Coordinates of C-alpha atoms and ligand atoms in Angstrom, one line a residue:
X26 CA 89.9 96.4 103.2
X27 CA 90.1 100.1 102.5
X28 CA 87.3 101.2 100.2
X29 CA 88.3 103.0 97.1
X30 CA 85.4 103.7 94.7
X31 CA 85.1 101.0 92.0
X32 CA 84.8 103.8 89.4
X33 CA 88.3 105.0 90.4
X34 CA 89.8 101.5 90.1
X35 CA 88.1 101.2 86.6
X36 CA 89.5 104.5 85.3
X37 CA 92.9 103.7 86.9
X38 CA 93.1 100.4 85.1
X39 CA 91.9 102.2 82.0
X40 CA 94.8 104.7 82.2
X41 CA 97.7 102.4 83.0
X42 CA 98.9 99.7 80.7
X43 CA 99.6 96.4 82.3
X44 CA 102.3 95.9 79.7
X45 CA 104.2 98.8 81.0
X46 CA 103.8 97.6 84.6
X47 CA 104.9 94.1 83.9
X48 CA 107.6 94.7 81.3
X49 CA 109.4 97.1 83.7
X50 CA 109.9 94.0 85.9
X51 CA 109.8 90.9 83.6
X52 CA 111.3 90.5 80.2
X53 CA 108.4 90.1 77.8
X54 CA 108.3 88.9 74.2
X55 CA 105.5 89.5 71.7
X56 CA 103.8 86.2 70.9
X57 CA 100.7 86.5 68.7
X58 CA 98.4 89.1 70.1
X59 CA 99.8 88.8 73.6
X60 CA 103.2 88.9 75.4
X61 CA 104.9 86.1 77.2
X62 CA 107.9 85.7 79.4
X63 CA 109.3 83.6 82.2
X64 CA 107.0 83.6 85.2
X65 CA 108.3 85.7 88.1
X66 CA 106.2 83.7 90.6
X67 CA 107.4 80.2 89.9
X68 CA 110.5 78.6 88.4
X69 CA 110.4 77.6 84.8
X70 CA 112.5 77.2 81.7
X71 CA 110.0 77.9 79.0
X72 CA 107.6 80.9 79.3
X73 CA 104.1 80.1 80.4
X74 CA 103.5 83.6 81.8
X75 CA 101.4 85.8 79.5
X76 CA 100.2 89.4 79.4
X77 CA 97.2 90.4 77.5
X78 CA 97.0 94.1 76.6
X79 CA 93.5 93.7 75.3
X80 CA 92.3 92.3 78.6
X81 CA 94.8 94.2 80.7
X82 CA 95.4 90.9 82.4
X83 CA 98.3 88.6 83.2
X84 CA 98.1 84.9 83.6
X85 CA 100.6 82.1 84.2
X86 CA 99.6 78.7 82.8
X87 CA 102.3 77.1 85.0
X88 CA 101.4 78.2 88.5
X89 CA 97.9 79.7 87.7
X90 CA 98.7 83.1 89.1
X91 CA 96.7 85.9 87.4
X92 CA 95.2 89.3 87.7
X93 CA 95.2 92.9 86.8
X94 CA 98.0 95.4 86.9
X95 CA 97.1 96.0 90.6
X96 CA 97.2 92.3 91.3
X97 CA 100.6 92.0 89.6
X98 CA 102.1 94.8 91.7
X99 CA 100.7 93.3 94.9
X100 CA 102.2 89.9 94.1
X101 CA 105.4 91.1 92.7
X102 CA 106.3 93.9 95.1
X103 CA 104.6 92.4 98.1
X104 CA 102.3 95.4 98.4
X105 CA 98.9 95.7 100.1
X106 CA 96.0 96.5 97.7
X107 CA 95.9 100.1 98.8
X108 CA 99.6 100.6 98.3
X109 CA 99.5 99.0 94.8
X110 CA 96.7 101.3 93.9
X111 CA 98.5 104.3 95.2
X112 CA 101.7 103.4 93.3
X113 CA 99.8 102.9 90.0
X114 CA 97.8 106.1 90.5
X115 CA 101.0 108.0 91.1
X116 CA 102.6 106.7 87.9
X117 CA 99.4 107.7 86.1
X118 CA 99.3 111.1 87.7
X119 CA 96.0 110.4 89.4
X120 CA 95.0 111.1 93.0
X121 CA 93.4 108.3 95.0
X122 CA 90.0 109.6 96.2
X123 CA 89.0 109.0 99.8
X124 CA 85.5 107.8 100.3
X125 CA 83.5 108.8 103.4
X126 CA 83.8 106.2 106.1
X127 CA 86.9 104.9 104.4
X128 CA 89.4 103.5 106.7
X129 CA 92.5 104.1 104.7
X130 CA 95.3 103.7 107.2
X131 CA 95.2 107.5 107.7
X132 CA 96.6 107.2 111.2
X133 CA 99.5 105.1 109.8
X134 CA 100.2 108.0 107.5
X135 CA 100.5 110.2 110.7
X136 CA 102.8 107.6 112.2
X137 CA 105.1 107.7 109.2
X138 CA 105.1 111.5 109.6
X139 CA 106.3 111.0 113.2
X140 CA 109.0 108.5 112.3
X141 CA 110.2 110.8 109.5
X142 CA 110.3 113.8 111.9
X143 CA 112.2 111.7 114.5
X144 CA 114.7 110.6 111.8
X145 CA 115.4 114.3 110.9
X146 CA 115.8 115.2 114.6
X147 CA 118.2 112.4 115.2
X148 CA 120.2 113.2 112.1
X149 CA 120.5 116.8 113.1
X150 CA 121.6 115.9 116.6
X151 CA 124.3 113.7 115.2
X152 CA 126.0 116.7 113.6
X153 CA 126.9 118.2 117.0
X154 CA 127.6 114.9 118.8
X155 CA 131.4 114.8 118.4
X156 CA 131.8 111.5 120.4
X157 CA 129.4 109.7 118.1
X158 CA 131.0 111.1 115.0
X159 CA 134.4 109.9 116.3
X160 CA 132.8 106.5 116.9
X161 CA 131.6 106.3 113.3
X162 CA 135.0 107.5 112.0
X163 CA 136.7 104.8 114.0
X164 CA 134.4 102.2 112.5
X165 CA 135.3 103.5 109.0
X166 CA 131.8 104.9 108.2
X167 CA 132.0 107.9 105.9
X168 CA 129.7 110.9 106.1
X169 CA 128.2 109.9 102.8
X170 CA 127.3 106.4 104.1
X171 CA 125.9 107.9 107.3
X172 CA 123.6 110.1 105.1
X173 CA 122.6 107.2 102.9
X174 CA 121.4 105.2 105.9
X175 CA 120.1 108.4 107.6
X176 CA 122.1 107.7 110.8
X177 CA 121.4 109.9 113.8
X178 CA 121.9 110.4 117.5
X179 CA 119.5 110.2 120.4
X180 CA 120.4 112.6 123.2
X181 CA 121.4 111.5 126.6
X182 CA 118.1 112.9 128.0
X183 CA 114.9 111.4 129.3
X184 CA 112.7 113.6 127.1
X185 CA 115.2 114.8 124.5
X186 CA 113.0 113.5 121.6
X187 CA 109.6 113.9 123.3
X188 CA 110.2 117.6 123.9
X189 CA 110.6 118.2 120.2
X190 CA 107.0 117.0 119.5
X191 CA 103.8 118.9 120.1
X192 CA 101.4 117.8 122.9
X193 CA 99.0 116.5 120.4
X194 CA 101.7 114.4 118.8
X195 CA 102.7 112.6 122.0
X196 CA 100.2 109.8 121.5
X197 CA 101.4 109.1 118.0
X198 CA 105.0 109.2 119.2
X199 CA 104.2 106.5 121.8
X200 CA 102.5 104.4 119.1
X201 CA 105.8 104.4 117.1
X202 CA 107.6 103.0 120.1
X203 CA 109.9 106.0 120.4
X204 CA 108.6 106.8 123.8
X205 CA 107.4 104.5 126.5
X206 CA 105.8 105.1 129.9
X207 CA 106.9 104.3 133.4
X208 CA 104.6 103.0 136.2
X209 CA 103.5 106.5 137.1
X210 CA 102.4 106.8 133.4
X211 CA 105.1 109.4 132.6
X212 CA 106.4 109.2 129.1
X213 CA 110.1 109.0 128.4
X214 CA 112.4 108.5 125.4
X215 CA 113.1 104.8 124.7
X216 CA 116.4 105.6 123.0
X217 CA 118.9 107.7 125.0
X218 CA 122.6 108.4 124.2
X219 CA 122.5 106.0 121.2
X220 CA 123.6 105.9 117.6
X221 CA 120.3 105.7 115.8
X222 CA 119.6 103.5 112.7
X223 CA 116.3 104.2 111.1
X224 CA 114.7 101.0 109.9
X225 CA 112.9 101.4 106.5
X226 CA 110.3 99.3 104.9
X227 CA 110.8 98.1 101.3
X228 CA 109.4 101.3 100.0
X229 CA 111.9 103.4 102.0
X230 CA 109.5 104.7 104.7
X231 CA 110.9 104.7 108.2
X232 CA 109.0 102.2 110.3
X233 CA 111.2 101.7 113.4
X234 CA 114.6 102.4 114.8
X235 CA 117.6 100.5 116.1
X236 CA 119.9 102.2 118.6
X237 CA 123.5 101.2 119.4
X238 CA 125.0 102.0 122.8
X239 CA 127.9 104.5 122.7
X240 CA 129.4 103.9 126.1
X241 CA 130.9 100.5 126.9
X242 CA 128.9 100.1 130.1
X243 CA 125.5 100.9 128.4
X244 CA 123.2 97.9 128.2
X245 CA 121.9 96.5 126.0
X246 CA 124.4 97.1 123.2
X247 CA 121.7 97.1 120.6
X248 CA 118.1 98.1 121.2
X249 CA 115.3 97.9 118.7
X250 CA 111.9 99.5 118.5
X251 CA 109.2 97.2 119.8
X252 CA 106.6 95.7 117.5
X253 CA 104.2 98.4 116.5
X254 CA 101.5 99.0 113.9
X255 CA 104.2 99.8 111.4
X256 CA 106.9 97.4 112.5
X257 CA 106.7 93.6 112.4
X258 CA 110.2 92.3 112.9
X259 CA 109.9 89.0 111.1
X260 CA 108.6 90.7 107.9
X261 CA 111.3 93.3 107.6
X262 CA 114.9 93.3 106.5
X263 CA 117.3 96.1 107.3
X264 CA 118.5 97.8 104.2
X265 CA 116.1 96.2 101.8
X266 CA 115.0 99.5 100.2
X267 CA 118.6 100.2 99.3
X268 CA 119.5 96.7 98.3
X269 CA 116.5 96.5 95.9
X270 CA 118.3 99.1 93.8
X271 CA 120.9 96.4 93.2
X272 CA 118.6 93.6 92.2
X273 CA 120.7 93.2 89.0
X274 CA 123.4 91.7 91.3
X275 CA 123.4 87.9 91.0
X276 CA 122.9 87.4 94.7
X277 CA 121.6 89.0 97.9
X278 CA 123.6 88.7 101.1
X279 CA 121.7 88.2 104.4
X280 CA 123.8 89.3 107.4
X281 CA 123.1 89.6 111.0
X282 CA 123.5 93.3 112.0
X283 CA 123.0 96.9 110.8
X284 CA 126.7 97.6 111.0
X285 CA 127.4 94.6 108.7
X286 CA 125.1 96.1 106.1
X287 CA 126.6 99.5 106.5
X288 CA 130.2 98.4 106.5
X289 CA 129.6 96.3 103.3
X290 CA 128.0 99.3 101.7
X291 CA 131.0 101.4 102.6
X292 CA 133.1 98.8 100.6
X293 CA 130.7 99.1 97.7
X294 CA 129.0 95.8 98.4
X295 CA 125.5 97.2 98.3
X296 CA 123.4 94.0 97.9
X297 CA 123.2 93.1 101.6
X298 CA 120.3 93.1 104.1
X299 CA 120.1 92.2 107.8
X300 CA 117.5 90.4 109.8
X301 CA 116.4 92.5 112.8
X302 CA 117.3 90.4 115.7
X303 CA 115.1 87.5 114.6
X304 CA 115.8 84.3 112.8
X305 CA 115.3 84.3 109.0
X306 CA 111.6 83.8 108.3
X307 CA 109.9 82.2 105.4
X308 CA 108.6 85.6 104.5
X309 CA 112.1 87.0 104.3
X310 CA 113.1 84.2 101.9
X311 CA 110.1 84.7 99.7
X312 CA 110.6 88.5 99.6
X313 CA 114.2 88.1 98.6
X314 CA 113.5 85.4 95.9
X315 CA 111.2 87.9 94.2
X316 CA 114.2 90.1 93.4
X317 CA 117.2 87.7 93.4
X318 CA 117.8 84.1 92.3
X319 CA 120.5 83.5 94.8
X320 CA 120.5 84.1 98.6
X321 CA 123.8 83.9 100.5
X322 CA 123.3 83.7 104.2
X323 CA 126.3 85.0 106.0
X324 CA 127.0 83.6 109.5
X325 CA 129.8 83.8 112.0
X326 CA 131.8 80.7 112.0
X327 CA 131.1 79.9 115.7
X328 CA 128.6 77.5 117.1
X329 CA 125.9 80.1 117.4
X330 CA 126.4 80.9 113.7
X331 CA 126.1 77.3 112.7
X332 CA 122.9 76.9 114.8
X333 CA 121.4 80.0 113.1
X334 CA 122.4 78.6 109.7
X335 CA 120.6 75.3 110.6
X336 CA 117.5 77.2 111.5
X337 CA 117.7 79.1 108.2
X338 CA 118.1 75.9 106.3
X339 CA 115.0 74.5 108.0
X340 CA 113.0 77.5 107.1
X341 CA 114.2 77.5 103.5
X342 CA 113.6 73.8 102.8
X343 CA 109.9 74.1 101.7
X344 CA 110.8 77.2 99.7
X345 CA 113.8 75.7 97.9
X346 CA 112.8 75.8 94.3
X347 CA 114.8 74.6 91.3
X348 CA 116.8 77.4 89.7
X349 CA 116.8 79.3 93.0
X350 CA 120.1 79.0 94.9
X351 CA 120.8 79.3 98.6
X352 CA 124.3 79.2 99.9
X353 CA 125.8 79.5 103.4
X354 CA 128.9 81.6 104.0
X355 CA 130.7 80.9 107.3
X356 CA 133.3 83.5 108.1
X357 CA 136.4 82.6 110.1
X358 CA 135.9 82.4 113.8
X359 CA 135.5 85.8 115.6
X360 CA 134.8 87.6 112.4
X361 CA 131.6 89.2 111.2
X362 CA 131.1 90.8 107.7
X363 CA 131.8 94.2 109.3
X364 CA 135.2 93.2 110.8
X365 CA 136.1 90.9 107.9
X366 CA 135.6 93.5 105.1
X367 CA 137.4 96.2 107.2
X368 CA 140.3 93.9 107.7
X369 CA 140.6 92.1 104.4
X370 CA 138.7 94.3 101.9
X371 CA 135.9 93.8 99.4
X372 CA 137.7 91.4 97.1
X373 CA 138.5 89.0 99.9
X374 CA 134.9 89.2 101.0
X375 CA 133.6 88.5 97.5
X376 CA 135.9 85.5 97.3
X377 CA 134.4 84.2 100.6
X378 CA 131.0 84.6 98.9
X379 CA 132.2 82.6 95.9
X380 CA 133.4 79.8 98.2
X381 CA 130.2 79.7 100.2
X382 CA 128.8 76.3 101.1
X383 CA 126.1 75.0 98.8
X384 CA 122.7 74.3 100.3
X385 CA 123.0 70.6 99.4
X386 CA 126.4 70.3 101.1
X387 CA 125.3 72.0 104.2
X388 CA 122.2 69.9 104.3
X389 CA 124.3 66.7 104.1
X390 CA 126.6 68.1 106.8
X391 CA 123.6 68.6 109.1
X392 CA 122.4 65.0 108.4
X393 CA 125.9 63.6 109.0
X394 CA 126.2 65.3 112.4
X395 CA 126.7 62.8 115.3
X396 CA 126.3 59.9 112.9
X397 CA 129.0 57.3 112.1
X398 CA 128.3 56.9 108.5
X399 CA 130.8 53.9 108.3
X400 CA 128.6 51.7 110.3
X401 CA 125.4 50.0 109.1
X402 CA 123.5 51.5 112.0
X403 CA 124.7 54.9 111.1
X404 CA 123.6 54.5 107.5
X405 CA 120.1 53.5 108.6
X406 CA 120.1 56.4 111.0
X407 CA 121.0 58.8 108.3
X408 CA 118.4 57.6 106.0
X409 CA 115.7 57.9 108.7
X410 CA 116.9 61.3 109.7
X411 CA 116.8 62.5 106.1
X412 CA 113.2 61.6 105.4
X413 CA 111.4 64.4 107.3
X414 CA 113.7 66.9 105.6
X415 CA 113.1 65.5 102.2
X416 CA 109.4 65.5 102.7
X417 CA 109.6 69.3 103.2
X418 CA 111.4 70.0 99.9
X419 CA 109.1 71.0 97.1
X420 CA 108.7 68.6 94.2
X421 CA 111.4 69.1 91.6
X422 CA 114.8 68.1 90.4
X423 CA 116.6 69.2 93.6
X424 CA 114.4 67.0 95.7
X425 CA 115.1 64.0 93.4
X426 CA 118.8 64.6 93.4
X427 CA 118.9 64.8 97.2
X428 CA 116.8 61.7 97.6
X429 CA 119.1 59.9 95.3
X430 CA 122.2 61.2 97.0
X431 CA 120.9 60.0 100.4
X432 CA 120.0 56.6 99.0
X433 CA 123.6 56.3 97.7
X434 CA 125.2 57.4 101.0
X435 CA 123.0 55.2 103.2
X436 CA 123.0 52.3 100.7
X437 CA 119.3 52.1 101.2
X438 CA 118.0 52.1 97.7
X439 CA 114.4 52.6 98.5
X440 CA 113.1 53.8 95.2
X441 CA 111.9 57.3 96.0
X442 CA 108.5 57.8 94.8
X443 CA 108.8 59.8 91.6
X444 CA 107.1 63.1 91.8
X445 CA 106.4 64.2 88.4
X446 CA 105.3 67.7 88.4
X447 CA 101.7 67.9 87.3
X448 CA 101.1 70.8 85.0
X449 CA 98.4 72.9 86.5
X450 CA 95.1 72.6 84.6
X451 CA 92.9 75.2 86.2
X452 CA 90.5 74.9 83.2
X453 CA 89.4 71.4 84.0
X454 CA 89.1 71.6 87.7
X455 CA 85.8 73.4 87.5
X456 CA 84.1 70.8 85.4
X457 CA 81.7 71.5 82.6
X458 CA 79.0 73.6 84.1
X459 CA 77.9 75.7 81.1
X460 CA 77.5 78.8 83.4
X461 CA 81.2 78.6 84.1
X462 CA 81.8 78.8 80.4
X463 CA 79.4 81.7 80.1
X464 CA 81.1 83.6 82.9
X465 CA 84.5 82.9 81.3
X466 CA 83.4 84.3 78.0
X467 CA 81.7 87.4 79.5
X468 CA 84.9 88.1 81.5
X469 CA 87.1 87.6 78.5
X470 CA 85.0 89.8 76.2
X471 CA 82.7 92.0 78.4
X472 CA 81.0 93.4 75.3
X473 CA 79.2 90.1 74.9
X474 CA 77.1 91.1 77.9
X475 CA 75.2 93.3 75.5
X476 CA 74.2 90.2 73.5
X477 CA 72.6 88.3 76.3
X478 CA 69.0 87.6 75.2
X479 CA 66.4 89.2 77.5
X480 CA 64.3 86.0 77.6
X481 CA 67.2 83.9 78.9
X482 CA 66.2 83.1 82.5
X483 CA 69.2 81.4 84.0
X484 CA 67.7 81.4 87.5
X485 CA 65.6 78.4 86.5
X486 CA 68.7 76.2 86.2
X487 CA 70.1 74.9 89.4
X488 CA 73.6 75.9 88.6
X489 CA 75.8 77.9 90.8
X490 CA 77.1 81.1 89.4
X491 CA 73.8 82.8 88.2
X492 CA 74.4 85.7 90.7
X493 CA 77.9 86.2 89.3
X494 CA 76.5 86.5 85.7
X495 CA 73.9 89.0 87.0
X496 CA 76.7 91.0 88.6
X497 CA 78.9 91.0 85.5
X498 CA 76.0 92.2 83.4
X499 CA 75.2 94.9 85.9
X500 CA 78.8 96.1 85.9
X501 CA 78.9 96.1 82.2
X502 CA 75.7 98.1 81.9
X503 CA 77.2 100.8 84.2
X504 CA 80.4 100.9 82.1
X505 CA 80.1 99.4 78.6
X506 CA 83.7 100.1 77.8
X507 CA 85.1 98.1 80.7
X508 CA 87.9 95.7 80.1
X509 CA 88.4 92.3 81.6
X510 CA 90.9 93.1 84.3
X511 CA 88.8 96.1 85.6
X512 CA 85.8 93.8 85.6
X513 CA 87.6 91.3 87.7
X514 CA 88.7 94.0 90.2
X515 CA 85.0 94.4 91.2
X516 CA 85.2 90.9 92.6
X517 CA 88.5 91.3 94.5
X518 CA 86.8 91.1 97.9
X519 CA 84.3 88.4 97.0
X520 CA 84.7 84.8 97.6
X521 CA 84.9 84.1 93.9
X522 CA 87.8 86.3 93.1
X523 CA 90.3 83.5 92.7
X524 CA 87.9 81.3 90.8
X525 CA 87.0 84.0 88.3
X526 CA 90.7 84.6 87.7
X527 CA 91.0 81.0 86.7
X528 CA 88.0 81.2 84.5
X529 CA 89.4 84.2 82.7
X530 CA 92.0 82.0 81.1
X531 CA 89.6 79.3 79.8
X532 CA 89.2 80.9 76.4
X533 CA 92.6 82.4 75.9
X534 CA 93.4 80.3 72.9
X535 CA 90.4 81.7 70.9
X536 CA 90.3 84.9 68.9
X537 CA 87.4 87.4 69.2
X538 CA 85.4 85.9 66.3
X539 CA 85.7 82.4 67.7
X540 CA 84.7 83.6 71.2
X541 CA 81.6 85.2 69.7
X542 CA 80.7 81.9 68.0
X543 CA 81.2 80.0 71.2
X544 CA 79.1 82.5 73.0
X545 CA 76.3 82.2 70.4
X546 CA 76.4 78.4 70.6
X547 CA 76.3 78.5 74.4
X548 CA 73.5 80.9 74.6
X549 CA 71.5 78.8 72.1
X550 CA 72.1 75.8 74.2
X551 CA 71.2 77.6 77.4
X552 CA 68.0 78.9 75.9
X553 CA 67.1 75.3 75.0
X554 CA 68.0 74.1 78.5
X555 CA 66.0 76.7 80.3
X556 CA 63.0 76.2 78.1
X557 CA 63.1 72.5 78.6
X558 CA 63.4 73.1 82.4
X559 CA 60.3 75.4 82.2
X560 CA 58.4 72.8 80.2
X561 CA 59.1 70.2 82.9
X562 CA 58.1 72.6 85.6
X563 CA 54.8 73.4 83.9
X564 CA 54.0 69.8 83.1
X565 CA 54.6 68.8 86.7
X566 CA 52.3 71.6 87.9
X567 CA 49.7 70.6 85.3
X568 CA 49.7 67.0 86.8
X569 CA 49.6 68.1 90.4
X570 CA 47.4 71.2 90.5
X571 CA 46.5 72.3 87.0
X572 CA 47.6 75.4 85.1
X573 CA 46.2 78.8 84.7
X574 CA 45.2 79.9 81.2
X575 CA 48.3 82.0 81.0
X576 CA 50.5 79.1 81.9
X577 CA 48.8 76.8 79.4
X578 CA 49.5 79.3 76.7
X579 CA 53.1 79.5 77.8
X580 CA 53.5 75.7 77.7
X581 CA 52.0 75.5 74.2
X582 CA 54.3 78.2 73.0
X583 CA 57.4 76.5 74.5
X584 CA 56.5 73.1 73.1
X585 CA 55.9 74.8 69.7
X586 CA 59.3 76.5 69.9
X587 CA 61.0 73.2 70.9
X588 CA 59.7 71.4 67.9
X589 CA 60.6 74.1 65.4
Ligands
ZN627 ZN1 103.9 81.0 87.2

């Protein structure tokens, strides 16, 4: 974890308003002193997602997710901690300080500089590569679209790119996968005489390249950067940074190749991404569901296409939430989105999307495969075949409907165990340890730290959590104006981070005055408990080894207080 000074995180969270951060992404309504809306992290019909400006904290009573503005950005945008901090800092006009010994991915920053430079070089080379421009024209790609996707050209030379970089940049260049070395350890360009497609991450930074052969005899037809520090194929989707600008579209298309994304873009269908030569991963699906409610997987209508679709369905099963939709679009044989849209136009393509096969239908199609559903044997087979699939579906309406449907088709009316969704009750799962309650109140209203009685010695109780309370008080003493979310950020890297997030919501229903009264009651109770504990300890000692004068005095005093 990169180390950014805590003080910076505190002042950052002081400067940004979580309301601004969340409301730019989730529709919020004022409810009482807080805001509420539909949770972006789970599917729901009634809002259980709340944002507190006072605490600078968000919390979902449905799925239990919670955190600061930083945490929200990480979860919502799929960012690393450091990137979420940078984004927020930028929006607040602050500069992220670099602490000594800090391992911010400084070298990655250099790698991005290298990929950006290579992108510029390739783009420049394209301008004078008439044969590649002809190729693009033949494929119907306009200059504007080529610019949007930052297309380029890698020269037909062994060191065409490497020669454009300084000696001290060669190592970085190799780390981006743009050069590779032969057995004699000589570096040479990985991409030669190829149309170049920069691959961007979701933030629009170039992390890798794809290269398409120009000559028919060139093999392979498509070549991708290898996995590098910046590029992990199964996490990335080609065109996502552009498609994200169109998240208001009701669906996102997932296609197979760069040229499909680009051709669709040319026809003004800008909500498309491509997997990068890998099968659709769970991470892909989760990423897309954050911005869209419907995913349409687009496959060629041939056998390979159907196999790929089956794989995608299997990956999607455990992620198939109610109110999210996955459809499968199979294009006519021998067509891909690129060829289809070029031949028949955007409207025809959109009609194909409308007619896509529903997840449930495709699911049944897979189950029916190679089974004679008219025989009793076949029915039993289908029922058995369906069970492992059903098991993978998350609890919810869709699962119940599918179970019912399969029971109908197979005629096996085995009452599917009803899976009523249990509302998450994070408050109860931690039991009634009074220290938990104290931690919750202190996190909720950090100013209460100033009202902790000096004589309260919690260490004498054998409850877990004393060290957390000490830490909270210590943080408060260093910054008495600290708010809840910033307080919680201090614990981000600790084992309790999640636990404390849950505790934060324990007293959400109380107003400040009620919290103060609860706190006073609790402190009173804890004082009684700790003094009783001390009485017991002293009495035991008295029996076993006797007490010093001082201890005797203490015992008398405690007993006196107790009976007052
Ligand atoms: Zn939720």
